[in-house]
Every structure is written in C-alpha cells, then in structure tokens.
mmCIF file of C-alpha atoms and ligand atoms in Angstrom:
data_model
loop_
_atom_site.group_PDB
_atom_site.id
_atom_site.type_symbol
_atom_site.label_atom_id
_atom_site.label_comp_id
_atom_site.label_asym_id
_atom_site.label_seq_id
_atom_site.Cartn_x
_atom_site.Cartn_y
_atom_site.Cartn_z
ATOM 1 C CA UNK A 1 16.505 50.841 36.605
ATOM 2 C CA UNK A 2 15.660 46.955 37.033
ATOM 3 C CA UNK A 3 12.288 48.066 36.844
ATOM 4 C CA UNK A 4 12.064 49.662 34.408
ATOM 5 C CA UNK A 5 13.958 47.202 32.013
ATOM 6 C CA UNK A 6 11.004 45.110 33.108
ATOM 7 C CA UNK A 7 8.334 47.520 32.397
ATOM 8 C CA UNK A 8 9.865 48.219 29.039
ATOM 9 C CA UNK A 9 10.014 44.386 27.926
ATOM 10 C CA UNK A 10 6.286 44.164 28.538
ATOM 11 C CA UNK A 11 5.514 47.119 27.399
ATOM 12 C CA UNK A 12 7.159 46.248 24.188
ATOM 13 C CA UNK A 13 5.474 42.403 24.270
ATOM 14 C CA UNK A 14 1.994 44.095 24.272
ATOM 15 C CA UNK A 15 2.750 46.539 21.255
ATOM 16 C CA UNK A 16 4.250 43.609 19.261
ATOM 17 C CA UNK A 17 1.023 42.067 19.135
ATOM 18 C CA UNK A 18 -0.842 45.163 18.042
ATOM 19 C CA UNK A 19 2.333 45.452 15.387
ATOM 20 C CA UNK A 20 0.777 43.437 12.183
ATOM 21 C CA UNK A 21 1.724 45.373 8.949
ATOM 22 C CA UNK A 22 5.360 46.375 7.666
ATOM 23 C CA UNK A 23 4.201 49.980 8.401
ATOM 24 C CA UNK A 24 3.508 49.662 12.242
ATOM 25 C CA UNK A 25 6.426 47.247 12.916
ATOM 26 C CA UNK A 26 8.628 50.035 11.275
ATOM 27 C CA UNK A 27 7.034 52.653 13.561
ATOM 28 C CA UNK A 28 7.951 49.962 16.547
ATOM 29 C CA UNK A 29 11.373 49.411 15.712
ATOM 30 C CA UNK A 30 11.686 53.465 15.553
ATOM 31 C CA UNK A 31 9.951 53.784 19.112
ATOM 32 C CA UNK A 32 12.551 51.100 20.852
ATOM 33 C CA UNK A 33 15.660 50.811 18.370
ATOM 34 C CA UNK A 34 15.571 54.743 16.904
ATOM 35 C CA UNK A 35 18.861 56.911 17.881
ATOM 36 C CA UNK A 36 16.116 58.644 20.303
ATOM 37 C CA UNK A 37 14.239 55.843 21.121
ATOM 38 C CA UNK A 38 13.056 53.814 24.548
ATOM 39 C CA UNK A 39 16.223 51.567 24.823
ATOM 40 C CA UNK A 40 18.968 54.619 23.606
ATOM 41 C CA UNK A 41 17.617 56.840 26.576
ATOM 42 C CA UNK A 42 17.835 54.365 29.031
ATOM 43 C CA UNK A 43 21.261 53.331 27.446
ATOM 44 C CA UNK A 44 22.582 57.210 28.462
ATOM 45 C CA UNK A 45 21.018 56.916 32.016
ATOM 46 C CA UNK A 46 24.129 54.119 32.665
ATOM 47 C CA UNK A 47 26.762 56.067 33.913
ATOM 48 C CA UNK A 48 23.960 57.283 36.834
ATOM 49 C CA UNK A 49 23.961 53.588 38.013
ATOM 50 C CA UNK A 50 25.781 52.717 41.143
ATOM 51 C CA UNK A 51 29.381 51.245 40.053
ATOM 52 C CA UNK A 52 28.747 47.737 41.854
ATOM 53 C CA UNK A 53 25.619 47.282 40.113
ATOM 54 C CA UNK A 54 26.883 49.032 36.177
ATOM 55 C CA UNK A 55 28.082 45.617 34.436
ATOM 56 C CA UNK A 56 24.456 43.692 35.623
ATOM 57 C CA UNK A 57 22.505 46.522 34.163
ATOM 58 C CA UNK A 58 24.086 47.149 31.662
ATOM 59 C CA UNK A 59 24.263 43.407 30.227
ATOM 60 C CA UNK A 60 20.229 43.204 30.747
ATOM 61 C CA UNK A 61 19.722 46.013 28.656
ATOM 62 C CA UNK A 62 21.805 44.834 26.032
ATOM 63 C CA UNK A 63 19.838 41.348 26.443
ATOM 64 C CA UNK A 64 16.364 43.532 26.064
ATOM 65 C CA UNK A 65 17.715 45.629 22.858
ATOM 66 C CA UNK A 66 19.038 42.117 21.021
ATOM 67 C CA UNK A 67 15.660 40.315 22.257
ATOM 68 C CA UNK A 68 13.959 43.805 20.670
ATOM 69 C CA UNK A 69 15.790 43.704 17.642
ATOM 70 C CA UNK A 70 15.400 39.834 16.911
ATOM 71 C CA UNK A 71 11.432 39.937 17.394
ATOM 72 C CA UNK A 72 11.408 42.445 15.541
ATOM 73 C CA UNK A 73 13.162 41.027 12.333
ATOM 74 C CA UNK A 74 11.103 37.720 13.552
ATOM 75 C CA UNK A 75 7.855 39.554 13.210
ATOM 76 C CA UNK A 76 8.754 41.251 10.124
ATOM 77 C CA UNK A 77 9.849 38.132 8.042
ATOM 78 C CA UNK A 78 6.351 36.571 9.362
ATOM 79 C CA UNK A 79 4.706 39.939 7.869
ATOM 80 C CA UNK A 80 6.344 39.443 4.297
ATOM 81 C CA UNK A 81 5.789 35.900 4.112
ATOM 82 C CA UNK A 82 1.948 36.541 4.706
ATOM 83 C CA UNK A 83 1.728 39.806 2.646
ATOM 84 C CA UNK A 84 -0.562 39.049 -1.193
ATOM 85 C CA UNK A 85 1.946 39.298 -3.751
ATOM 86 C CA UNK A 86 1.368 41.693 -6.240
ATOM 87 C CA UNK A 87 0.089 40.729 -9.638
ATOM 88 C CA UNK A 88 3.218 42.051 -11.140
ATOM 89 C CA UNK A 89 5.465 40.540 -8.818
ATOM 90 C CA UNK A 90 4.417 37.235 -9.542
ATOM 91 C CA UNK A 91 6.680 35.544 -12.213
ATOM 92 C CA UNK A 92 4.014 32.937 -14.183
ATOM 93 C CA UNK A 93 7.080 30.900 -16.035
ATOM 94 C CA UNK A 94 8.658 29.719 -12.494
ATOM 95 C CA UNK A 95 8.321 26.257 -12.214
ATOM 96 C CA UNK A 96 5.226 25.752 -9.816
ATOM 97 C CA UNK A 97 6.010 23.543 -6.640
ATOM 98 C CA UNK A 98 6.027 19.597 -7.100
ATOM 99 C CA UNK A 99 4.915 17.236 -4.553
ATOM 100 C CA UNK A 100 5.439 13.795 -4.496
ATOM 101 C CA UNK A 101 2.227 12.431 -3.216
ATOM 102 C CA UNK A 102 3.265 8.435 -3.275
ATOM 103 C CA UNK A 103 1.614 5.904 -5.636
ATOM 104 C CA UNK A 104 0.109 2.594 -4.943
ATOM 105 C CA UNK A 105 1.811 -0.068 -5.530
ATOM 106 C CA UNK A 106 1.448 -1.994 -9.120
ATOM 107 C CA UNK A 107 0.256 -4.883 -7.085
ATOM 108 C CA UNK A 108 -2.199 -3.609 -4.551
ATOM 109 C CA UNK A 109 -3.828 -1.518 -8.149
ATOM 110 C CA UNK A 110 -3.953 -4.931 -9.354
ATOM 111 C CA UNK A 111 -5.539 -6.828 -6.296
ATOM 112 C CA UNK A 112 -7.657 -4.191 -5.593
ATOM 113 C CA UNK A 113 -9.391 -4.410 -9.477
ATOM 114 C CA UNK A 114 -9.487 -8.171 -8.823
ATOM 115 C CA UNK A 115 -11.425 -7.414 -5.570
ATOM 116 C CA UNK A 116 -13.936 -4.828 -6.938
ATOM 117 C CA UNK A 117 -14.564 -7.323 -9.421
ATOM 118 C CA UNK A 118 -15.391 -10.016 -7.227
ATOM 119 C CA UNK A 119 -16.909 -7.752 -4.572
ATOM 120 C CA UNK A 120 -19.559 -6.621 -7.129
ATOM 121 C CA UNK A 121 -20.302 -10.270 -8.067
ATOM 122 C CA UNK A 122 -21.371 -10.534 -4.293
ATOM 123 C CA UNK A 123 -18.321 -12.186 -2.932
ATOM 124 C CA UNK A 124 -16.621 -11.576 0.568
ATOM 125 C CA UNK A 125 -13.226 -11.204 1.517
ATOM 126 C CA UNK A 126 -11.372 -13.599 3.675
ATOM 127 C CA UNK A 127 -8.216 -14.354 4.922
ATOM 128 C CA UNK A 128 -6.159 -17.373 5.886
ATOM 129 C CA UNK A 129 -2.465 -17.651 7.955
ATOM 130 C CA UNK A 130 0.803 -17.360 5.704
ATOM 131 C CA UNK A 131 2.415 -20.090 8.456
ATOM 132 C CA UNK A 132 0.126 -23.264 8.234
ATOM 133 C CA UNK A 133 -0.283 -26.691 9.268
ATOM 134 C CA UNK A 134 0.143 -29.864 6.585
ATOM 135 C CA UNK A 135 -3.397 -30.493 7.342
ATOM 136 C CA UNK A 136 -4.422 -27.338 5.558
ATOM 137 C CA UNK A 137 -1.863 -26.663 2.946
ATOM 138 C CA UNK A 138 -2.005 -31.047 1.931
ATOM 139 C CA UNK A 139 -4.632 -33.379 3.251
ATOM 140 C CA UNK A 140 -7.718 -31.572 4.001
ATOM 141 C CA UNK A 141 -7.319 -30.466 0.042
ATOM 142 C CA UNK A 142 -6.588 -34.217 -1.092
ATOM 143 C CA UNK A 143 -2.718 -34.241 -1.883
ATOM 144 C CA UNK A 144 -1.564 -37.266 -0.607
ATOM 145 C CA UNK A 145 1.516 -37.971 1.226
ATOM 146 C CA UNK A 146 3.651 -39.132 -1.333
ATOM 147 C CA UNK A 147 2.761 -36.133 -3.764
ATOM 148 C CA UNK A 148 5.642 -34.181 -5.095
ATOM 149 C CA UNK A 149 4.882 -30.885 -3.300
ATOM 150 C CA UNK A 150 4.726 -31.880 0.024
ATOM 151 C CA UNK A 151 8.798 -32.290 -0.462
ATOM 152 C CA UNK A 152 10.893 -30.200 1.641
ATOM 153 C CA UNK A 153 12.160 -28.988 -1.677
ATOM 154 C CA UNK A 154 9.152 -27.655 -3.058
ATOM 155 C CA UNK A 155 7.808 -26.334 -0.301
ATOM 156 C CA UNK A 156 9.020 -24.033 2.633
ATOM 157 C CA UNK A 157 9.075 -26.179 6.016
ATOM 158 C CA UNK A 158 9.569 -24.487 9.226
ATOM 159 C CA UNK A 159 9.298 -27.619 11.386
ATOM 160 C CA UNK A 160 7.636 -30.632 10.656
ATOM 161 C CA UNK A 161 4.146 -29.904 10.176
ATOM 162 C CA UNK A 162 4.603 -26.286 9.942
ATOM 163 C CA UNK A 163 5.162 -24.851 6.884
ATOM 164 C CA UNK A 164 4.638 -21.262 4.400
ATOM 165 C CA UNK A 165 2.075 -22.038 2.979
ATOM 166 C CA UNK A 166 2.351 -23.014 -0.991
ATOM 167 C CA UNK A 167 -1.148 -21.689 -2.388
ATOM 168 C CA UNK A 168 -3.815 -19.754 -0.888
ATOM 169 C CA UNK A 169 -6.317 -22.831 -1.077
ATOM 170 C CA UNK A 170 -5.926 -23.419 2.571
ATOM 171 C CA UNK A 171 -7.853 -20.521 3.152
ATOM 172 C CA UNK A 172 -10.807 -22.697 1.406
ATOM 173 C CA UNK A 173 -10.240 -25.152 4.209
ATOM 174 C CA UNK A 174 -10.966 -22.657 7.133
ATOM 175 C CA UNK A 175 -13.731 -20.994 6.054
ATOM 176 C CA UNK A 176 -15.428 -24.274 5.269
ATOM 177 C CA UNK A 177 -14.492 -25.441 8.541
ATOM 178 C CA UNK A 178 -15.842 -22.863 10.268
ATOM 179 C CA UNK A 179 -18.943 -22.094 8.118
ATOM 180 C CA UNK A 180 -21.524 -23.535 6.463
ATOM 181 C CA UNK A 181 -22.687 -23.155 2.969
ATOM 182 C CA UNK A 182 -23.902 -20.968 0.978
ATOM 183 C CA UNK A 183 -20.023 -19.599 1.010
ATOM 184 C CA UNK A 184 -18.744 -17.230 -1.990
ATOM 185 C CA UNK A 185 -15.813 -15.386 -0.953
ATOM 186 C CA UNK A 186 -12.280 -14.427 -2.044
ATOM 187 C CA UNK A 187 -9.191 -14.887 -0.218
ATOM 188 C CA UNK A 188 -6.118 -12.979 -1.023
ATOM 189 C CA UNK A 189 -2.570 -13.387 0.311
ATOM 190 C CA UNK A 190 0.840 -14.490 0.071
ATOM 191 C CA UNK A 191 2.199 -17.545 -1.052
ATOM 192 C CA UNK A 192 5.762 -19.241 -0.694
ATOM 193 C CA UNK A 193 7.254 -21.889 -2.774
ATOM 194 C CA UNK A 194 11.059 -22.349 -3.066
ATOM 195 C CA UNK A 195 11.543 -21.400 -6.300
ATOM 196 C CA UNK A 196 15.200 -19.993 -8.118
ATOM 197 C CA UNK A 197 14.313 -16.294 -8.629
ATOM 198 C CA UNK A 198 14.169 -15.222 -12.343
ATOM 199 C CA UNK A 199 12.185 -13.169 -14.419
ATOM 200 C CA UNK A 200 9.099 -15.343 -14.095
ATOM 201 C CA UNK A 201 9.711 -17.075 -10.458
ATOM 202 C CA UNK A 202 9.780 -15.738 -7.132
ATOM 203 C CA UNK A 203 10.475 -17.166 -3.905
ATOM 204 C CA UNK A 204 7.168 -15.214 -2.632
ATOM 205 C CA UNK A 205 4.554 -14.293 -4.416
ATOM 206 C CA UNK A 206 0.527 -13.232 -4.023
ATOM 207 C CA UNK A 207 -2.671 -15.426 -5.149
ATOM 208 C CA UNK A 208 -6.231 -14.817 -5.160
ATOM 209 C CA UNK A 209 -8.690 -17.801 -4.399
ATOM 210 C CA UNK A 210 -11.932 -17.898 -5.039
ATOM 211 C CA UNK A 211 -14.616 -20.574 -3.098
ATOM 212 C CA UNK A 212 -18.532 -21.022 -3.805
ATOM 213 C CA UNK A 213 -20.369 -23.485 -2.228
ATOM 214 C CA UNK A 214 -23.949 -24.741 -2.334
ATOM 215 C CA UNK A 215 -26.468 -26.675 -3.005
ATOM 216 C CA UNK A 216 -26.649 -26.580 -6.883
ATOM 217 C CA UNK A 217 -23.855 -24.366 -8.088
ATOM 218 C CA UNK A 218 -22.623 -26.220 -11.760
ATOM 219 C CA UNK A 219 -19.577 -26.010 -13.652
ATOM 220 C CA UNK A 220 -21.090 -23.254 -15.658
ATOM 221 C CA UNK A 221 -21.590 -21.165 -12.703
ATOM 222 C CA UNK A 222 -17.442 -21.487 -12.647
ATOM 223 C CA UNK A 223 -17.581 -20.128 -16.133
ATOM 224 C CA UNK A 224 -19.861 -17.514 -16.107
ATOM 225 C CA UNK A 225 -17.923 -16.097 -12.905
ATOM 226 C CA UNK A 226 -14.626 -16.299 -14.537
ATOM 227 C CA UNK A 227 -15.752 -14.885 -18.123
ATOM 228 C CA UNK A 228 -17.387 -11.813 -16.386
ATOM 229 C CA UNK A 229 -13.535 -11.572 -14.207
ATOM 230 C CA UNK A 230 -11.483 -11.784 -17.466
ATOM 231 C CA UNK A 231 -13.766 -9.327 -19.519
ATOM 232 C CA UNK A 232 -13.895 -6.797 -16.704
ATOM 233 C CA UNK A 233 -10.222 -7.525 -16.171
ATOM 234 C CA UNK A 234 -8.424 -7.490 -19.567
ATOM 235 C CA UNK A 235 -11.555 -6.041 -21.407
ATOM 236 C CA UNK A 236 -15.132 -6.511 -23.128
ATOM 237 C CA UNK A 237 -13.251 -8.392 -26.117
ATOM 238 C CA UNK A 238 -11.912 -10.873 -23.993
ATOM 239 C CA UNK A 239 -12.653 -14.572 -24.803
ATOM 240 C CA UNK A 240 -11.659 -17.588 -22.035
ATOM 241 C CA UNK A 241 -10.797 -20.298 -22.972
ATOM 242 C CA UNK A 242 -11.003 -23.911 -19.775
ATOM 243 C CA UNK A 243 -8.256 -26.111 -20.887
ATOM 244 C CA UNK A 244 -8.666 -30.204 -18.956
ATOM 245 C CA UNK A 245 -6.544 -29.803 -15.856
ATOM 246 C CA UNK A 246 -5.646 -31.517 -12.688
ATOM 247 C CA UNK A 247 -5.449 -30.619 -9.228
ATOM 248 C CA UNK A 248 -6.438 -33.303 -5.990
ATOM 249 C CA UNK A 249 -8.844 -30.493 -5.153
ATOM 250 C CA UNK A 250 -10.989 -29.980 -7.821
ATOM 251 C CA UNK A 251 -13.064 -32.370 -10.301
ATOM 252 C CA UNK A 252 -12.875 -32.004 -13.081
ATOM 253 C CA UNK A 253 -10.101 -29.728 -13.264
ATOM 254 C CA UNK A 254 -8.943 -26.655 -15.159
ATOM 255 C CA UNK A 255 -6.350 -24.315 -16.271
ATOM 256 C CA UNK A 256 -8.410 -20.828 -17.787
ATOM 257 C CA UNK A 257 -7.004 -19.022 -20.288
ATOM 258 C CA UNK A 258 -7.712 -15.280 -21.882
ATOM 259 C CA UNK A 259 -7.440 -14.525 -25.762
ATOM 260 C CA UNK A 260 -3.938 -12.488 -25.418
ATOM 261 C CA UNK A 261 -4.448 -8.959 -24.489
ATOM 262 C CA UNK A 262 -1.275 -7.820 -26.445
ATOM 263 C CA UNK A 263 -2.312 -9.258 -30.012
ATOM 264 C CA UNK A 264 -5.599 -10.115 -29.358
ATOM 265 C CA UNK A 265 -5.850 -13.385 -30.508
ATOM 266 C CA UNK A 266 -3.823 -13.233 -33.449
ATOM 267 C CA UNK A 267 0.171 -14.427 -32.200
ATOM 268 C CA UNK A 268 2.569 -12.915 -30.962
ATOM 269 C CA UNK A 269 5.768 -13.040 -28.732
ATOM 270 C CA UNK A 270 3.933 -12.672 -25.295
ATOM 271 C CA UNK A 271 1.504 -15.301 -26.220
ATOM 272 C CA UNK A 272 4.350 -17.758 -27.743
ATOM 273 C CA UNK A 273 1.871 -17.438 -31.149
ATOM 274 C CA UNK A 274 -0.850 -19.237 -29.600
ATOM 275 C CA UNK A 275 -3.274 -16.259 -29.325
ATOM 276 C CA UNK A 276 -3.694 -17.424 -25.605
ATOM 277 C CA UNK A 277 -2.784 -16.690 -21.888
ATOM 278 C CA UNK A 278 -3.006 -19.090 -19.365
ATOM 279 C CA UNK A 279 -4.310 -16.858 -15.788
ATOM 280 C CA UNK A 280 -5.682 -19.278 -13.292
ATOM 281 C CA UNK A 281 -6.820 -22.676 -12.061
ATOM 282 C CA UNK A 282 -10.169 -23.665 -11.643
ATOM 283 C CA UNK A 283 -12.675 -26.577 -11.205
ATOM 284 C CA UNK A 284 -15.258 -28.348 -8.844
ATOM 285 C CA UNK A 285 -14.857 -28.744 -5.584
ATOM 286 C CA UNK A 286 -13.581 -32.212 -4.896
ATOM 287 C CA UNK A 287 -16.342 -34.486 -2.793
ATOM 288 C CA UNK A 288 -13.103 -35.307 -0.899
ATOM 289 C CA UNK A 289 -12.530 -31.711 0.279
ATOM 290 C CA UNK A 290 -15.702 -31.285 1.351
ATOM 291 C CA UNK A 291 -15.259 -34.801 3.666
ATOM 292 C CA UNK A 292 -12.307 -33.442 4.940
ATOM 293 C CA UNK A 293 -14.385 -30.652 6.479
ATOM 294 C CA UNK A 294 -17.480 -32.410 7.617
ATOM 295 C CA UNK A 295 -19.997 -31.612 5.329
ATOM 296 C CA UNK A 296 -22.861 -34.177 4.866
ATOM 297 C CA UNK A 297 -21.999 -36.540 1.666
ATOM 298 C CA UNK A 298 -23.785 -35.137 -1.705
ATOM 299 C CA UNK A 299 -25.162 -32.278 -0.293
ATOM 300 C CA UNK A 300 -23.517 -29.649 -1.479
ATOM 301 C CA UNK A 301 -21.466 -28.925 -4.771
ATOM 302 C CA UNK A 302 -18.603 -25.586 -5.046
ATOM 303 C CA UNK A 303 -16.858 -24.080 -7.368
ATOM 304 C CA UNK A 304 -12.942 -23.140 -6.799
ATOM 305 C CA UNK A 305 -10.372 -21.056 -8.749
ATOM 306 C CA UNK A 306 -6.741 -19.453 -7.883
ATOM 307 C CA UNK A 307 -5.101 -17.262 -9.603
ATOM 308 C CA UNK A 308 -0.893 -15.285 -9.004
ATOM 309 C CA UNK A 309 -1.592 -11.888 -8.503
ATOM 310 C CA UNK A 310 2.017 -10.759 -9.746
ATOM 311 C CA UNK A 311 1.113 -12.830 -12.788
ATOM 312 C CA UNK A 312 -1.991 -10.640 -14.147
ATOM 313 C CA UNK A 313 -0.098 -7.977 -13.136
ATOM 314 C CA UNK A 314 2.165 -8.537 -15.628
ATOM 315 C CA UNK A 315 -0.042 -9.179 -18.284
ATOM 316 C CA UNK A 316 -2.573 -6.206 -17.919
ATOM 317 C CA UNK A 317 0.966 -3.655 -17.760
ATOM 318 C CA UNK A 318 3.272 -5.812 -19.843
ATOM 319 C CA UNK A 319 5.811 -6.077 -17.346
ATOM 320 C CA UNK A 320 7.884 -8.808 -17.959
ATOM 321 C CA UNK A 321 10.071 -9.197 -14.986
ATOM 322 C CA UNK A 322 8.675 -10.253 -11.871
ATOM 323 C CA UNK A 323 11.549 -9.131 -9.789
ATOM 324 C CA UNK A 324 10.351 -4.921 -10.603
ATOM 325 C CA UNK A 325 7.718 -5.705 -8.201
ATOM 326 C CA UNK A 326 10.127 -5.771 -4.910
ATOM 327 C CA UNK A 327 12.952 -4.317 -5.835
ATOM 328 C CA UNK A 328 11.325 -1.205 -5.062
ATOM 329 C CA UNK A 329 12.601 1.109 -7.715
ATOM 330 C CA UNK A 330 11.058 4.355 -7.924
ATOM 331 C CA UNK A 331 11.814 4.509 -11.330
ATOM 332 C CA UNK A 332 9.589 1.513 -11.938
ATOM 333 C CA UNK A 333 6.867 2.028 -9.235
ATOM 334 C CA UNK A 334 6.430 5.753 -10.616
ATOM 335 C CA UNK A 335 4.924 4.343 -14.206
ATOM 336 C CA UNK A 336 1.611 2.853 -12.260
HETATM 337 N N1 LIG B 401 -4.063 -23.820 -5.651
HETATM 338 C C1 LIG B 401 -3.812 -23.908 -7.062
HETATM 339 C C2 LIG B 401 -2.378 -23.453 -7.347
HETATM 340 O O1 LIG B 401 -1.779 -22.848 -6.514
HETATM 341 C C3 LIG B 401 -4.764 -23.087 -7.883
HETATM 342 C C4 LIG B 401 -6.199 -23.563 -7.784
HETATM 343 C C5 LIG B 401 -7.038 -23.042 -6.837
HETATM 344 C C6 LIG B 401 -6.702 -24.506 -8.662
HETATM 345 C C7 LIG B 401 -8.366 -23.458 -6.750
HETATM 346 C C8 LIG B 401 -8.012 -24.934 -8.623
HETATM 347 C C9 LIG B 401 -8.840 -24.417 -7.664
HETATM 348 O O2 LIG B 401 -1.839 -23.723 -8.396
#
C-alpha cells in the first residue's frame, strides 16, 4: 500500500507537467479526485490494511489527496492567469495600471543642464572634498586672515583648520595644484555656510565652479563662455549683463546677471523691477592664486566663475522657496 501511495504521487507529478490547458487539468483532477478515481479506490482498499498499520496509511493518503487537490487548484490559477483574454472580456474604460517610475530630482535636472552645457563647451568635470583645510577654502584663494568669512560664525569649523567648506573655489586650488595649464573644467558640489534657514538661505547648499587657465585667455573669453551658459540656460533671448565686483580671487571682479526670465526685461516682482537677475560670480584669476600654487609669475592668465545651483533652480522653475528642495515632498518633487 506504501508503495503504491508512492507510485501514485509520481505518477501524478509526471502528468501535471503534461497538464497545461483548463481542459487537461480538468481531465486530471477527474483521473485522481473523481468519485471513481485513483485516490477513491485506494481510499476503499483501507479497511484491507493490517489494524497496527490503518491510522499511518491512512493519514498519507489523505496527505497525497490534499497535496493532489492543492496542485491542482495551483496549476489551474497559473492556467487562467496565462490564458489571452478574450476581446469581449476585456473592459477598455478600466483604469489601466499606474506605475510610479521615480523622477529626478529638481536639482540634479538642473546640474545636469549646467553640465551638458559646459561639457559641450569642452570642459571637464572635477571634484574637490566637502571637509577642507583653511589653506584651500582661505589663503591659497587670497582671503586674508582677518577677512570676515574665515569667522567661526560664517563658516562651519570642525577643528581648527578643518572646516565645510564655504564655496566650491577650493576645488580651483587642487586641480591647479596638481595640474598644469591649459585647465577648463567644472567642479560641482556642496557647499556649507551657517546661514538661518529661510526661503532664500540654507545651511547647505550646491555650487558650480568653473576654472580656465592659459596662456592668453582674456576677460572676454569669461564673457563669451558665460553668454553662451545663460542663453542655453534661460534661453536664446537672454541678455547678461557683468556688474564691478569683488572677490580676493579674481581681478577684476564680477557679479553676472541675466535679463529676468519671468518679464523679460521689462519689471516685475521676481526681478524687484529692475529687469535683472543676478546668477553668478565671475572674474580673472588673481596673479596671487596662481602664486599660491606655483605657477611661474606672468605666465599664464584664467578665467573663474561660481554659481548656487539651488539658486538657478529657482529661477528657471520659479520656485521660490529654497527649503522644497529637501524637504522631500512628493507633492513638490512630482512637478519636475
Ligand atoms: N566663490 C564665490 C562665492 O562663493 C563665487 C566665485 C567663484 C566668484 C569664482 C568668482 C570666481 O561667492
């Protein structure tokens, strides 16, 4: 009797494979399950059994007619799930199946455009340390001790002469170090500063620098780059506009502005009626930076810009908060 529970349960294994329509697993279920099928006739040989061995037999038949019945339905399901539907059976005004596929992030669309921008102008892309030395962050870009950034207050210390670093320009430092000229490339990263967090301040936030160096690059090399950027950016219309500036790292300095993308020039609330937008800070690389690295005296001249990621951001999808950009709100992040 053993033995022929066996037999039966392979038996039954090898036709459930051939089984693959509704029709033959119905003529299975018949064959085993049926009132005059496999499992019923060896359910009326029982009482023949020897009495000590009745109860094991008969619990491993009822094991082989529930492990029968539940391939079965298994098998069946499997066959329905597979089977075409019918034309008619198919209901055309259900709502069809949504995924959510994920977006990219507002910012990462944003420094990616800036990238392909710059990429296509025949820069590289490099990448600098978020925890940096004073050297790189201060002195090697000519901001003296007593200048107002290097305060604990404006700036992130960790220990003393370890800090976040404030601005991305101390990439511009390391690749000079380690290079020499001709050098166009574009760093992105983060950038700390301990600001109060409002609509137009963060604690953390992302810049993109911008370095050529070499022998005969000219301040209207610096424009030419940044007028393509802001037309490609904001659009064909777009005028700049280089405002005098300062920073200890360039000479002469200064701060770019686009013709406002919102009223075009004209006034209006985002451009506090001036028709303009500042978006970065540019000049010539200071003779002093280039010391600081160990390049030979009047050799070489460069070209430098930076510009807050979060900030262009803002202006190409009129957000005005920065905070929507980590607060991670779908609600927000779905719109880009
Ligand atoms: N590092 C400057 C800032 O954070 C921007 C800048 C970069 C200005 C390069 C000029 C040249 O404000």
């Amino acid at each position: 009797m053993k033995n022929e529970i066996q037999n039966i349960k392979k038996l039954f294994e090898e036709d459930l494979i051939n089984a693959k329509d509704a029709a033959s697993l119905e003529a299975l279920r018949v064959k085993y399950l049926g009132r005059k099928g496999i499992i019923a006739v060896l359910m009326q040989k029982l009482p023949g059994v020897a009495k000590e061995l009745k109860p094991k037999v008969g619990k491993e038949l009822n094991l082989l007619k529930k492990d029968v019945e539940g391939k079965i339905k298994i098998a069946q399901s499997t066959v329905l799930k597979n089977a075409p539907q019918k034309a008619d059976n198919i209901d055309i005004t259900l709502p069809g199946t949504w995924k959510d596929g994920g977006k990219i992030h507002p910012l990462t669309k944003t420094l990616n455009e800036v990238n392909d921008i710059f990429i296509s102008l025949g820069f590289k892309i490099a990448e600098g340390p978020e925890i940096e030395r004073e050297f790189y962050n201060f002195e090697a870009l000519n901001i003296p001790l007593e200048h107002p950034s290097r305060d604990a207050f404006d700036t992130f210390y960790i220990k003393e002469d370890v800090l976040l670093r404030s601005h991305t320009s101390t990439v511009q430092i390391r690749i000079m170090e380690k290079t020499n000229p001709p050098i166009q490339a574009i760093m992105p990263g983060r950038v700390y500063r301990p600001d109060a967090v409002d609509a137009s301040h963060s604690f953390m936030f992302h810049q993109v620098e911008g370095l050529m160096v070499d022998k005969g690059i000219k301040f209207s090399d610096l424009k030419g780059v940044l007028n393509i950027f802001a037309k490609q950016m904001f659009g064909e219309k777009t005028k700049t506009r280089f405002r005098p500036s300062f920073f200890p790292f360039t000479e002469p300095s200064a701060e770019v502005d686009v013709s406002c993308i919102i009223c075009k020039g004209k006034g209006c609330r985002v451009c506090s009626h001036t028709g303009w937008l500042e978006i970065l800070g540019a000049g010539m690389v200071n003779p002093k930076v280039f010391e600081a690295v160990g390049y030979p005296a009047g050799k070489y001249t460069g070209l430098a810009f930076g510009m807050g990621v979060e900030r262009i951001a803002m202006l190409k999808y009129g957000i005005d908060d920065i905070r929507l950009f980590f607060e991670n709100d779908l609600r927000f992040l779905k719109q880009f």
